[in-house]
mmCIF file of C-alpha atoms and ligand atoms in Angstrom:
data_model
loop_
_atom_site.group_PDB
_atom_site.id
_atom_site.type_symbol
_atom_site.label_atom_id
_atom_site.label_comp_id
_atom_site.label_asym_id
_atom_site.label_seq_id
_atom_site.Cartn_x
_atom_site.Cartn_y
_atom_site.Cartn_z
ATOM 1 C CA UNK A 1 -12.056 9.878 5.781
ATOM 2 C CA UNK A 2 -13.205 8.577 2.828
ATOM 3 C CA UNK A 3 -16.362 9.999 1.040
ATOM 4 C CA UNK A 4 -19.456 8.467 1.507
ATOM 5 C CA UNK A 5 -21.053 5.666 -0.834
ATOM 6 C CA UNK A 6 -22.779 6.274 -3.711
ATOM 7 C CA UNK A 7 -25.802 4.808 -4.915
ATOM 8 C CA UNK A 8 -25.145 2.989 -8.013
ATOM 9 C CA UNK A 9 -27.634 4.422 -10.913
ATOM 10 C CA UNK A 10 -28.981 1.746 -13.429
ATOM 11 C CA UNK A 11 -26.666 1.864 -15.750
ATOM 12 C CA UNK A 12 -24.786 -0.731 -17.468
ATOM 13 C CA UNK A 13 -21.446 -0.517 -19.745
ATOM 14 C CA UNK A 14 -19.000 -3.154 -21.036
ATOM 15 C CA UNK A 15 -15.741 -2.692 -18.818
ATOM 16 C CA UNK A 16 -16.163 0.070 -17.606
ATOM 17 C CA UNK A 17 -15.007 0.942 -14.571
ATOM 18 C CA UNK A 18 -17.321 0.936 -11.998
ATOM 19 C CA UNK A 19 -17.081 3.842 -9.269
ATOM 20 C CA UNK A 20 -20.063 3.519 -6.947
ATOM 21 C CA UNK A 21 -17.227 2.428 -4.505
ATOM 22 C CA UNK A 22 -13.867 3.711 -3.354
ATOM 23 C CA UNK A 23 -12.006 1.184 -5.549
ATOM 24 C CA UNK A 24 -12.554 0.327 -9.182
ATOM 25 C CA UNK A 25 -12.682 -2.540 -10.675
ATOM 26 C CA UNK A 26 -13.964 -4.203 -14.457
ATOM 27 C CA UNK A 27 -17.541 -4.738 -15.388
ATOM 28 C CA UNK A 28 -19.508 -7.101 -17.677
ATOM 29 C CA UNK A 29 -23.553 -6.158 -17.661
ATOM 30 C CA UNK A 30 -23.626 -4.453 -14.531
ATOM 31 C CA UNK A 31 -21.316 -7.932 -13.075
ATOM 32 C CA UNK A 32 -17.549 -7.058 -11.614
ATOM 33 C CA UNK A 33 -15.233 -9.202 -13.565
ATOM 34 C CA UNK A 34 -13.032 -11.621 -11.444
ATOM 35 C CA UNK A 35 -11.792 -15.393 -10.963
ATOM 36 C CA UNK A 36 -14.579 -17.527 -10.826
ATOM 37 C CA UNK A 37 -11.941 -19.264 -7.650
ATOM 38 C CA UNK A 38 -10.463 -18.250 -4.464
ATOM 39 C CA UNK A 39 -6.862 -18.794 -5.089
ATOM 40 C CA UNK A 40 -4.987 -18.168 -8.490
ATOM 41 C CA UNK A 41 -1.400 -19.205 -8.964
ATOM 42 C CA UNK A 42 1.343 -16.944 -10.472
ATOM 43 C CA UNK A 43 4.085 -18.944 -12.350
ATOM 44 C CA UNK A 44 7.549 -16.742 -12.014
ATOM 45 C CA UNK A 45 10.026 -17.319 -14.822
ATOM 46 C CA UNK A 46 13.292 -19.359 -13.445
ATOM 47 C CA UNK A 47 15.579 -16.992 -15.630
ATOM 48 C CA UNK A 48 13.956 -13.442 -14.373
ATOM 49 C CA UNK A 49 13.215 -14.667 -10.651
ATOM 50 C CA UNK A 50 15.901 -16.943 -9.825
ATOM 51 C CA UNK A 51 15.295 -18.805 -6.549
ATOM 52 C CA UNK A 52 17.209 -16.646 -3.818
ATOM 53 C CA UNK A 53 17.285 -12.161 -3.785
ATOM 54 C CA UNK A 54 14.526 -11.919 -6.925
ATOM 55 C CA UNK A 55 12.416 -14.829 -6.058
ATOM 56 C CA UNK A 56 12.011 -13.989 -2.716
ATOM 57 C CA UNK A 57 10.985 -10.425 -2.926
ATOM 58 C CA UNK A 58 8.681 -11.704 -5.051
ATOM 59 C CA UNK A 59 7.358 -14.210 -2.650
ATOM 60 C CA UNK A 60 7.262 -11.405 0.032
ATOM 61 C CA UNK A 61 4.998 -9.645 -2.235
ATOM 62 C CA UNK A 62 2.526 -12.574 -2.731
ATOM 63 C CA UNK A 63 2.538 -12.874 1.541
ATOM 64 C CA UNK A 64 2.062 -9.272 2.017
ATOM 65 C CA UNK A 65 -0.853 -9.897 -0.470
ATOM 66 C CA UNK A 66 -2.621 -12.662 1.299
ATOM 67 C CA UNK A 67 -2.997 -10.421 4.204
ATOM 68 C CA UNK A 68 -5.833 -8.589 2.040
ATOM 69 C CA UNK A 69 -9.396 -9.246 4.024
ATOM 70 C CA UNK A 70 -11.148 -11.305 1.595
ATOM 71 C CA UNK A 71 -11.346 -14.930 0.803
ATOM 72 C CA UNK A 72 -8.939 -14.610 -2.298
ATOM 73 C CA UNK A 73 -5.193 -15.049 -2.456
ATOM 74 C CA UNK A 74 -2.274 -15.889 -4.769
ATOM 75 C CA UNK A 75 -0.127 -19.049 -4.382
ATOM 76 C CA UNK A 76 3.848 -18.449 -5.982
ATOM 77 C CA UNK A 77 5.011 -21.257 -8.532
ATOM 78 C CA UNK A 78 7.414 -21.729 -10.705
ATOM 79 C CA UNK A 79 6.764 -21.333 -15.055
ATOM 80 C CA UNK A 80 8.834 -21.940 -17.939
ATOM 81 C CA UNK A 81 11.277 -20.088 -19.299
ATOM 82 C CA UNK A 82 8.696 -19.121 -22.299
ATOM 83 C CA UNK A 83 6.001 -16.619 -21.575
ATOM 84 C CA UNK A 84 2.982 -15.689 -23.999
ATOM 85 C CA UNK A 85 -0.212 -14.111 -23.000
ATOM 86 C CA UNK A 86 -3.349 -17.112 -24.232
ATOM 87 C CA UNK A 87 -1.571 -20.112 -22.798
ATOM 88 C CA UNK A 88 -3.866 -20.572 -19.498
ATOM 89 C CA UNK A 89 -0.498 -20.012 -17.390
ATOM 90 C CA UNK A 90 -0.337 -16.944 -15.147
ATOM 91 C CA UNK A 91 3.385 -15.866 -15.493
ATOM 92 C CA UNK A 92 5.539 -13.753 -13.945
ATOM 93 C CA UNK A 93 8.398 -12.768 -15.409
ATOM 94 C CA UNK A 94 10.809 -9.970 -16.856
ATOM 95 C CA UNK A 95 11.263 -7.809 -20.152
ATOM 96 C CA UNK A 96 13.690 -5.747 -22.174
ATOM 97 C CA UNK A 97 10.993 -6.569 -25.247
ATOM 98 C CA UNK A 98 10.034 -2.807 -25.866
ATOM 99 C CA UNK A 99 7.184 -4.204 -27.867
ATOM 100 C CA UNK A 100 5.609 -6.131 -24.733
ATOM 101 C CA UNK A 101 6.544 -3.218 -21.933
ATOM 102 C CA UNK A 102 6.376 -0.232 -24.202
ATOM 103 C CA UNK A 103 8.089 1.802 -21.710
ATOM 104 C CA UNK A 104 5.963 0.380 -18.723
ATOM 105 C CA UNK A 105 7.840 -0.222 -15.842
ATOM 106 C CA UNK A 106 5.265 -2.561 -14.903
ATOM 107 C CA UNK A 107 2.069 -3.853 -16.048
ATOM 108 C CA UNK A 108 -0.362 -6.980 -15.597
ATOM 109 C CA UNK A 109 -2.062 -7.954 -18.813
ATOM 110 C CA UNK A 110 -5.197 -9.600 -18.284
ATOM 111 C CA UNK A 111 -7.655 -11.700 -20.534
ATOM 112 C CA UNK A 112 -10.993 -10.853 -19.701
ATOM 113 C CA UNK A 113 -14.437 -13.095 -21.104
ATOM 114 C CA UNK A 114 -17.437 -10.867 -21.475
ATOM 115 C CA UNK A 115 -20.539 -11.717 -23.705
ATOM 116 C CA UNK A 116 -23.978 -12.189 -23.677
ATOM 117 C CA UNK A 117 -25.936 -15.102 -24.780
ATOM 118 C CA UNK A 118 -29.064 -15.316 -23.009
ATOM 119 C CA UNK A 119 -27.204 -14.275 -19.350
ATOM 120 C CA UNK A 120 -23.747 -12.610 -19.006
ATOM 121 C CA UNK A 121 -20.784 -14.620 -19.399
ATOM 122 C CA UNK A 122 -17.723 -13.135 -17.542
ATOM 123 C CA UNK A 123 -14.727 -13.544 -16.010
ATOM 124 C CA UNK A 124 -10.778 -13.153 -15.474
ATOM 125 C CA UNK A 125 -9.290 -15.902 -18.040
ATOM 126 C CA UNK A 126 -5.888 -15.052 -17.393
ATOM 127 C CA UNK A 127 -2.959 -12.631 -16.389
ATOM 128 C CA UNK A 128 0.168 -12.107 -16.796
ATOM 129 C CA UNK A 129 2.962 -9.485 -14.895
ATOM 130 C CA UNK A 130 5.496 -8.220 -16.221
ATOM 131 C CA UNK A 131 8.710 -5.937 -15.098
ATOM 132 C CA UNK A 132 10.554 -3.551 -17.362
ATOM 133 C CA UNK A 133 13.730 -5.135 -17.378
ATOM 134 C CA UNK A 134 15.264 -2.736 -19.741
ATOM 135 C CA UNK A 135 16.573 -0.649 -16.682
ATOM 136 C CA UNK A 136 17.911 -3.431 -14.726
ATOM 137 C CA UNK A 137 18.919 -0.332 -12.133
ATOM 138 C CA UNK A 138 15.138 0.654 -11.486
ATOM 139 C CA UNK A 139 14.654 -2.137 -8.930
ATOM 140 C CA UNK A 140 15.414 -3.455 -5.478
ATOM 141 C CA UNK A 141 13.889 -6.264 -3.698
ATOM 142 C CA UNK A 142 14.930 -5.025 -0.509
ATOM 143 C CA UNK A 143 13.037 -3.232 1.993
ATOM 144 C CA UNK A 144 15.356 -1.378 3.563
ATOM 145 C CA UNK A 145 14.845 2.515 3.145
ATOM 146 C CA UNK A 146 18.565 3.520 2.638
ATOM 147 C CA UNK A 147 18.139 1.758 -1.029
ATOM 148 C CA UNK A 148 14.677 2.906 -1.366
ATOM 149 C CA UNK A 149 14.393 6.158 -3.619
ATOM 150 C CA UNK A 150 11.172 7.389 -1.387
ATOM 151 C CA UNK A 151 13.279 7.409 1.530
ATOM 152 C CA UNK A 152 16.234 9.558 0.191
ATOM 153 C CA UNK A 153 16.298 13.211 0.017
ATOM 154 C CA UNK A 154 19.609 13.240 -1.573
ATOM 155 C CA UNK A 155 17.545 11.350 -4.713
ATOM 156 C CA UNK A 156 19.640 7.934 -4.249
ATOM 157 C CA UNK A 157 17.541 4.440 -4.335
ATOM 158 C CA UNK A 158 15.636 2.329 -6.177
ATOM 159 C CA UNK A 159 11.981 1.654 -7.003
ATOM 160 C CA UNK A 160 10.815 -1.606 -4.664
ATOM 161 C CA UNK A 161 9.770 -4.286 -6.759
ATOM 162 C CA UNK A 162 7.777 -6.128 -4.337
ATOM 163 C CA UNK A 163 5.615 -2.459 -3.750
ATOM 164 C CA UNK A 164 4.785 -2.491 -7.702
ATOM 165 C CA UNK A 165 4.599 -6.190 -7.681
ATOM 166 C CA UNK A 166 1.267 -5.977 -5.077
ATOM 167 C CA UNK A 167 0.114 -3.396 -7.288
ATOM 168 C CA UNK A 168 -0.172 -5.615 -9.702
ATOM 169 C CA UNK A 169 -1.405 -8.650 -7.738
ATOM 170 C CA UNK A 170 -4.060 -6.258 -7.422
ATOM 171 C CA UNK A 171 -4.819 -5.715 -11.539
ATOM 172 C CA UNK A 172 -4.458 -9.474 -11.342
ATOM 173 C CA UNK A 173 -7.473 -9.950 -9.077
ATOM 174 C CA UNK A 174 -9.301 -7.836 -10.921
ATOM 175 C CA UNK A 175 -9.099 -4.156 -9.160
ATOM 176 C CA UNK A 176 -8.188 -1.420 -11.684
ATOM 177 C CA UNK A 177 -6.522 1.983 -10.933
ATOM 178 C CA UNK A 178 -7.799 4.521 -8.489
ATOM 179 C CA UNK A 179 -7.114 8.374 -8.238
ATOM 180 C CA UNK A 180 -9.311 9.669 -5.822
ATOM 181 C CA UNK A 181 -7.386 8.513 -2.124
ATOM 182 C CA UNK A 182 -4.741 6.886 -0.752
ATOM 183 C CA UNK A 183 -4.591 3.621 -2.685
ATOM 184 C CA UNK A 184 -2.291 0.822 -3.474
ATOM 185 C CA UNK A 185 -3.519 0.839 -6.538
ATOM 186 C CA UNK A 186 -2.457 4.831 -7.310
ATOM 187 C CA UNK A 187 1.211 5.414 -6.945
ATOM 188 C CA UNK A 188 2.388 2.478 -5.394
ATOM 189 C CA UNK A 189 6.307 3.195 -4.352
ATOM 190 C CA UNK A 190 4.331 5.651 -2.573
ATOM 191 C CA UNK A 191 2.073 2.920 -0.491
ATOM 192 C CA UNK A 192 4.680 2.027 2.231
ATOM 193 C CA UNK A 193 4.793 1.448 5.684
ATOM 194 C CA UNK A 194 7.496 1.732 7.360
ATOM 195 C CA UNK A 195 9.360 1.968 11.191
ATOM 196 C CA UNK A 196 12.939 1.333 11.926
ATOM 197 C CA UNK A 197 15.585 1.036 8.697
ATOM 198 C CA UNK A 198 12.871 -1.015 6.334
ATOM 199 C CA UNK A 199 9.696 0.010 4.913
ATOM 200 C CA UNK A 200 7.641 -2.087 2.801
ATOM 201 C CA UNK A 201 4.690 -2.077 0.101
ATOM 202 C CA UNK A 202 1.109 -3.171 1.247
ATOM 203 C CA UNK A 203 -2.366 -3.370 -0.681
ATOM 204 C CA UNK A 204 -3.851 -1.076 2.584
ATOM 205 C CA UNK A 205 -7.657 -0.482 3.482
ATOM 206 C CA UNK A 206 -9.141 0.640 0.050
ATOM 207 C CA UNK A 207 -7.889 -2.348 -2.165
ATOM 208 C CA UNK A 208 -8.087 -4.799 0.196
ATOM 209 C CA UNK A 209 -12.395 -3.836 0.381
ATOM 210 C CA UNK A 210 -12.013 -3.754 -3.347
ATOM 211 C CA UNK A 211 -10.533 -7.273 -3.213
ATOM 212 C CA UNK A 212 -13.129 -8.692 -0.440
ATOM 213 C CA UNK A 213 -15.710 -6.812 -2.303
ATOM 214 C CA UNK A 214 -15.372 -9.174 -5.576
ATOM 215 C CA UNK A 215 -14.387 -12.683 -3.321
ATOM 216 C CA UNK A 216 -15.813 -11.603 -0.193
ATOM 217 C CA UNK A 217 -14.710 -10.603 3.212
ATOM 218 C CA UNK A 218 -12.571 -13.269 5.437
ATOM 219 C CA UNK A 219 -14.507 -13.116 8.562
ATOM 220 C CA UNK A 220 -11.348 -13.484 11.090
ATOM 221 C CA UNK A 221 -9.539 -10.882 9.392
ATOM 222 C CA UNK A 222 -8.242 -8.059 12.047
ATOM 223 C CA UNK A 223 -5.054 -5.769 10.642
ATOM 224 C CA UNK A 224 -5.472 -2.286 12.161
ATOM 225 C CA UNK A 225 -2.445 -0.101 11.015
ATOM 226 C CA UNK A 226 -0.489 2.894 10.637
ATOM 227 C CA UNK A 227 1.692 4.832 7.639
ATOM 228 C CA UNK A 228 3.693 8.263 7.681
ATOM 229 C CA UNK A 229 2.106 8.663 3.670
ATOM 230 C CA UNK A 230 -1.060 10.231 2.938
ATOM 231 C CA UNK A 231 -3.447 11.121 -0.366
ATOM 232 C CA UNK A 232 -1.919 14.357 -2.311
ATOM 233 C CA UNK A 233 -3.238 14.331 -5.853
ATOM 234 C CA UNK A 234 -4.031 12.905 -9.244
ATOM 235 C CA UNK A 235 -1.498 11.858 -11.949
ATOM 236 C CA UNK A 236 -3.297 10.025 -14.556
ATOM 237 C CA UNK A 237 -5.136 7.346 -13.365
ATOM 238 C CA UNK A 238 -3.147 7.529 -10.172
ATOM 239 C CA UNK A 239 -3.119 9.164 -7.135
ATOM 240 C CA UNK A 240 -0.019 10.568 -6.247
ATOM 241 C CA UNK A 241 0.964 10.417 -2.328
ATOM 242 C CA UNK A 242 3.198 12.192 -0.176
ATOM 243 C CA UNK A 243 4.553 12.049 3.393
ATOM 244 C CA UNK A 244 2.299 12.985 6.510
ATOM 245 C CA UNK A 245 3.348 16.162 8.111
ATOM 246 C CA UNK A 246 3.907 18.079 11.046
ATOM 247 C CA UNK A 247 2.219 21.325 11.170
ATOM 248 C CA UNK A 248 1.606 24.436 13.810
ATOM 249 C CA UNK A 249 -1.270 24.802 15.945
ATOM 250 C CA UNK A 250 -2.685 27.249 13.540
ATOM 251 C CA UNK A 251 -2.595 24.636 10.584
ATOM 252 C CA UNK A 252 1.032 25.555 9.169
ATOM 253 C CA UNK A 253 3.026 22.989 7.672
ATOM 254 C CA UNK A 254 6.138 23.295 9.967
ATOM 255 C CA UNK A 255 9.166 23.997 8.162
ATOM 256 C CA UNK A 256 11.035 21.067 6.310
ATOM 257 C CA UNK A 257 14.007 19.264 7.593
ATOM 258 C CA UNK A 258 16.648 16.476 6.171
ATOM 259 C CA UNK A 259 16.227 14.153 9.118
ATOM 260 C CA UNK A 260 18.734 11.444 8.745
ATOM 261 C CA UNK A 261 18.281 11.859 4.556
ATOM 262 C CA UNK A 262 14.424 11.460 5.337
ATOM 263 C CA UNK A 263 12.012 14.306 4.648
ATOM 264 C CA UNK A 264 10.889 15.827 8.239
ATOM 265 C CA UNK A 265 10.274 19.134 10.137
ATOM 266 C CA UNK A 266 11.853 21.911 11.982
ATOM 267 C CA UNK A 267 10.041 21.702 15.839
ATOM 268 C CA UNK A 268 10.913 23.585 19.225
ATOM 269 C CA UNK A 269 11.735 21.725 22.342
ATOM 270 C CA UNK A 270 8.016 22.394 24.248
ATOM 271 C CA UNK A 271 6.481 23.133 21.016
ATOM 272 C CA UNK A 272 2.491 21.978 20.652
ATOM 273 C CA UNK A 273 2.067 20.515 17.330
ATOM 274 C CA UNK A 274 -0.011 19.069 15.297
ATOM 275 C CA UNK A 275 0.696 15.759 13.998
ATOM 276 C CA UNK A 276 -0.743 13.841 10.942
ATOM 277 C CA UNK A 277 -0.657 10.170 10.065
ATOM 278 C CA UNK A 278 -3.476 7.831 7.911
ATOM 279 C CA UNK A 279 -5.098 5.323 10.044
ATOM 280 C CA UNK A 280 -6.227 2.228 7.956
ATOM 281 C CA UNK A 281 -8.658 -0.833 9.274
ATOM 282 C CA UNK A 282 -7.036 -3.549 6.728
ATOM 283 C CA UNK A 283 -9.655 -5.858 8.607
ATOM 284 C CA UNK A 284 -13.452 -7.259 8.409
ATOM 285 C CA UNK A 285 -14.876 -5.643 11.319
ATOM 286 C CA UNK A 286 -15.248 -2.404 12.508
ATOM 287 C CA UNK A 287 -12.165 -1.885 15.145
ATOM 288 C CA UNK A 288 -11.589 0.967 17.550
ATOM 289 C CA UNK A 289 -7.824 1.133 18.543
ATOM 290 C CA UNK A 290 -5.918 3.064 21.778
ATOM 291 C CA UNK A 291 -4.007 4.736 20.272
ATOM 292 C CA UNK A 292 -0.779 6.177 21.864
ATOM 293 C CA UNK A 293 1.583 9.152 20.500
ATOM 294 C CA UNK A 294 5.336 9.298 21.541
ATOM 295 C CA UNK A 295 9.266 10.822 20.912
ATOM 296 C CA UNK A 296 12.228 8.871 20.159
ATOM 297 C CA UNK A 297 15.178 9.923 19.770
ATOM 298 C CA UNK A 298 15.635 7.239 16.727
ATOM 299 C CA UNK A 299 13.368 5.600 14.100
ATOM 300 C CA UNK A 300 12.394 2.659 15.803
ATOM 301 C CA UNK A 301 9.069 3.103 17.641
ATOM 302 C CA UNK A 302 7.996 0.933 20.320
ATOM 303 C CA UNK A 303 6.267 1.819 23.656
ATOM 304 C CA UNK A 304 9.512 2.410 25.297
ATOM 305 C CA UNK A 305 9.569 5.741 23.591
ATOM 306 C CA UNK A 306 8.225 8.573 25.971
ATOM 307 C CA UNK A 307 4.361 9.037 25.672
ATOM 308 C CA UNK A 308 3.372 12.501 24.438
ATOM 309 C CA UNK A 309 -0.441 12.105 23.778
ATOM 310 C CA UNK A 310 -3.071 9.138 23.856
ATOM 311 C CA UNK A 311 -6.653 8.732 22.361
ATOM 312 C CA UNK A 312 -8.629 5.916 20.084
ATOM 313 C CA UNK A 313 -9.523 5.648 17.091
ATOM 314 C CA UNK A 314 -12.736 3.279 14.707
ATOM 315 C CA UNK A 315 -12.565 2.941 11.765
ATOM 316 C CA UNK A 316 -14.937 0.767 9.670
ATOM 317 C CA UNK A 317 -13.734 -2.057 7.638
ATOM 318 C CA UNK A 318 -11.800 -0.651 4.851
ATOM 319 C CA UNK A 319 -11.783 2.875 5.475
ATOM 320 C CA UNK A 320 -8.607 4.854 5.769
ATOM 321 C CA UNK A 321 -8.139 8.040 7.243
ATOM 322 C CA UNK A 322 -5.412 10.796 7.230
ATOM 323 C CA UNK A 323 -5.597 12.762 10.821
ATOM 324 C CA UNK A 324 -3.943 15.461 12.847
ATOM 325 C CA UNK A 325 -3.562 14.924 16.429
ATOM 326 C CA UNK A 326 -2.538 18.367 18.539
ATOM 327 C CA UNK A 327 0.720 16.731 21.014
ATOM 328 C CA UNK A 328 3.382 18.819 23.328
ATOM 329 C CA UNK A 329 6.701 18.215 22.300
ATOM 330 C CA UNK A 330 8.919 17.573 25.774
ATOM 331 C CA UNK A 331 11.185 20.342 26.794
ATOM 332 C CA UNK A 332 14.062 18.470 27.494
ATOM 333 C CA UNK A 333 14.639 18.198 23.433
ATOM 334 C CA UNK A 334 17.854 19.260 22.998
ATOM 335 C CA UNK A 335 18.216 22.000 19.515
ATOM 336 C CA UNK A 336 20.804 20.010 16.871
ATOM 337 C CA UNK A 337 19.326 16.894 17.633
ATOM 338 C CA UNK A 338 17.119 14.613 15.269
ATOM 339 C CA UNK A 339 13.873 12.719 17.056
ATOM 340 C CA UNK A 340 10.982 10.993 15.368
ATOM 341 C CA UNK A 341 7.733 11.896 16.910
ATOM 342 C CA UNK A 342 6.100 8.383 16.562
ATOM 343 C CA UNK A 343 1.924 6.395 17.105
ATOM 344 C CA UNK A 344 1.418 3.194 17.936
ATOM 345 C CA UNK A 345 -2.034 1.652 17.455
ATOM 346 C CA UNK A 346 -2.584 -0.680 20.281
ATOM 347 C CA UNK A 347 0.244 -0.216 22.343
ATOM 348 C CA UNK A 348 -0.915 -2.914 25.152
ATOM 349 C CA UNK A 349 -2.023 -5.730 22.861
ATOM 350 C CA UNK A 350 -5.436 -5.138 24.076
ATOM 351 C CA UNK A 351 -7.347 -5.463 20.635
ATOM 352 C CA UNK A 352 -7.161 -8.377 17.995
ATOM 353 C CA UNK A 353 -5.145 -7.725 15.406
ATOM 354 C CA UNK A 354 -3.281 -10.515 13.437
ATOM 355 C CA UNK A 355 -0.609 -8.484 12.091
ATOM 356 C CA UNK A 356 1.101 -5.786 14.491
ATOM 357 C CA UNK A 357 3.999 -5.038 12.802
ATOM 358 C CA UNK A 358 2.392 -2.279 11.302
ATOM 359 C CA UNK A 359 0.969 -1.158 14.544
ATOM 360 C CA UNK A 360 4.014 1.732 14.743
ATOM 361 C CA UNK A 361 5.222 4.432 12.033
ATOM 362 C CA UNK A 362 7.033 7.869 12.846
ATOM 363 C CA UNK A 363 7.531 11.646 11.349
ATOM 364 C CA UNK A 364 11.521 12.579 11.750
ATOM 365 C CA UNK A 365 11.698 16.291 13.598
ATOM 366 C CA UNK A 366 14.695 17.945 13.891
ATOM 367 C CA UNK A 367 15.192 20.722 16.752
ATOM 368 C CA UNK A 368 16.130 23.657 16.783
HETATM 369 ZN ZN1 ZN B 401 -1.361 -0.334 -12.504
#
């Protein structure tokens, strides 16, 4: 689970970050730095998100975004076919202009006011989003796995556009990068949920307290959830994440399989195992979820798998946790064959939650 909060010591700096929390975001005399409003609209260019495949990966993005559990959210227009950073306009668009990406893939560029005459003035002016078009090949707006380079062992895929494009929703609304867990705002094409043959990017528990933390929390927010990725390091300013595991009783990762082209495990029919997924409350209350552990003999979880193991779990708002949960692996699993030993948070509806898609991930096994 995540570490416990700080207190913040007295001290003040011009924009810099501010890590008292689990998130980061800009400061201006002690003040975060955000949107004086609620809801900021993101003007896509016409020629670089035409309406149909582009445009509405980006608009998937934008919904996926206004799940977060604070009061703010982006609304999707439409912009010009010009784009300059100082016009007022928040755009949206795409690059081969080395001199504005600069080998980004990615970036949001953001005007910030901070000055002091007698009080602080602060806030986010504008920002802008841009895509490194320069490697038209680096993108899909789809969320299917097959074309996602995450999901392929065999190295095939593409980055997901609409992963990278909540990332930088996120800049947008003011968070900044963060290292030190599981984040959307680390390695993002490495922030996915996924069940069944698509898998898509989400802000998750950490940025979406950053984001109710600067426009505070939506009180009816309820999104408990599951994902098969999990903290593994630093890169930069990024954390780096990798897929949750199966390991022995004794604490072993289990040897590695190619499930299907998916990273998974070795297991024994009748095998005990531990199992490890991150557990996220993407709410604004503290929730407890049943929780309910199962096999399937494909990707698709749903409670008409077999049950293996069952439990609950709280979590407070915001907090995310990466777990192992010791399970028996039936007998009657047959050595050759590919399963997915799945969870499901809140198998029997019992709990509010306004957004149970994400209720069910899985780790592929493979037995021998
Ligand atoms: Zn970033």
């Amino acid at each position: 689970m995540r570490g416990q909060l700080a207190i913040l010591a007295a001290s003040v700096a011009l924009f810099s970050s501010a890590d008292a929390f689990a998130y980061s975001y800009s400061t201006c005399g002690g003040n975060p730095i955000k949107w004086s409003g609620n809801n900021v609209t993101m003007r896509a260019s016409p020629n670089s998100f035409p309406t149909g495949y582009w445009r509405n990966a980006l608009q998937r993005a934008v919904d996926i975004h206004y799940r977060n559990p604070s009061k703010f959210f982006f609304t999707l227009g439409t912009d010009d076919t010009t784009w300059s950073s100082g016009n007022g306009v928040n755009e949206i668009f795409g690059t081969t202009d080395a001199s504005v990406h600069g080998g980004a893939p990615a970036a949001a560029l953001t005007r910030r006011t901070c000055y002091w005459l007698f009080g602080w003035h602060y806030g986010i002016n504008e920002s802008d989003i841009y895509f490194n078009y320069s490697s038209p090949w680096r993108w899909t707006g789809d969320e299917l796995k097959t074309s996602l380079w995450t999901y392929n062992m065999n190295g095939a895929g593409l980055r997901q556009l609409q992963a990278t494009a909540i990332h930088e929703l996120g800049h947008s609304s003011g968070l900044l990068h963060e290292s030190r867990w599981y984040n959307m705002m680390g390695t993002d094409f490495q922030h996915l949920w996924a069940n069944g043959s698509t898998a898509y990017g989400y802000l998750g528990a950490d940025a979406g307290q950053g984001t109710a933390f600067l426009y505070g929390w939506w009180s009816s927010a309820r999104d408990f959830s599951v994902a098969h990725w999990a903290y593994s390091g630093v890169s930069g300013e990024y954390s780096t994440h990798r897929r949750t595991r199966v390991y022995s009783t004794a604490g072993a990762e289990l040897p590695v399989a190619n499930v299907a082209n998916e990273r998974g495990h070795f297991v024994r029919p009748g095998q005990r195992v531990q199992v490890e997924f991150t557990y996220e409350n993407q709410g604004s209350v503290t929730h407890t979820a049943p929780m309910r552990w199962v096999i399937s003999t494909n990707d698709v979880i749903s409670t008409a798998d077999t049950t293996i193991g069952t439990g609950s779990i709280t979590l407070t708002p915001g907090a995310h946790w990466t777990a192992r949960t010791t399970v028996t692996l039936p007998n009657w699993l047959t050595p050759g064959k590919n399963y997915w030993i799945g969870v499901i948070a809140d198998p029997l509806n019992a709990t509010a939650d306004n957004y149970r898609q994400n209720n069910a991930t899985y780790i592929p096994v493979r037995a021998f």
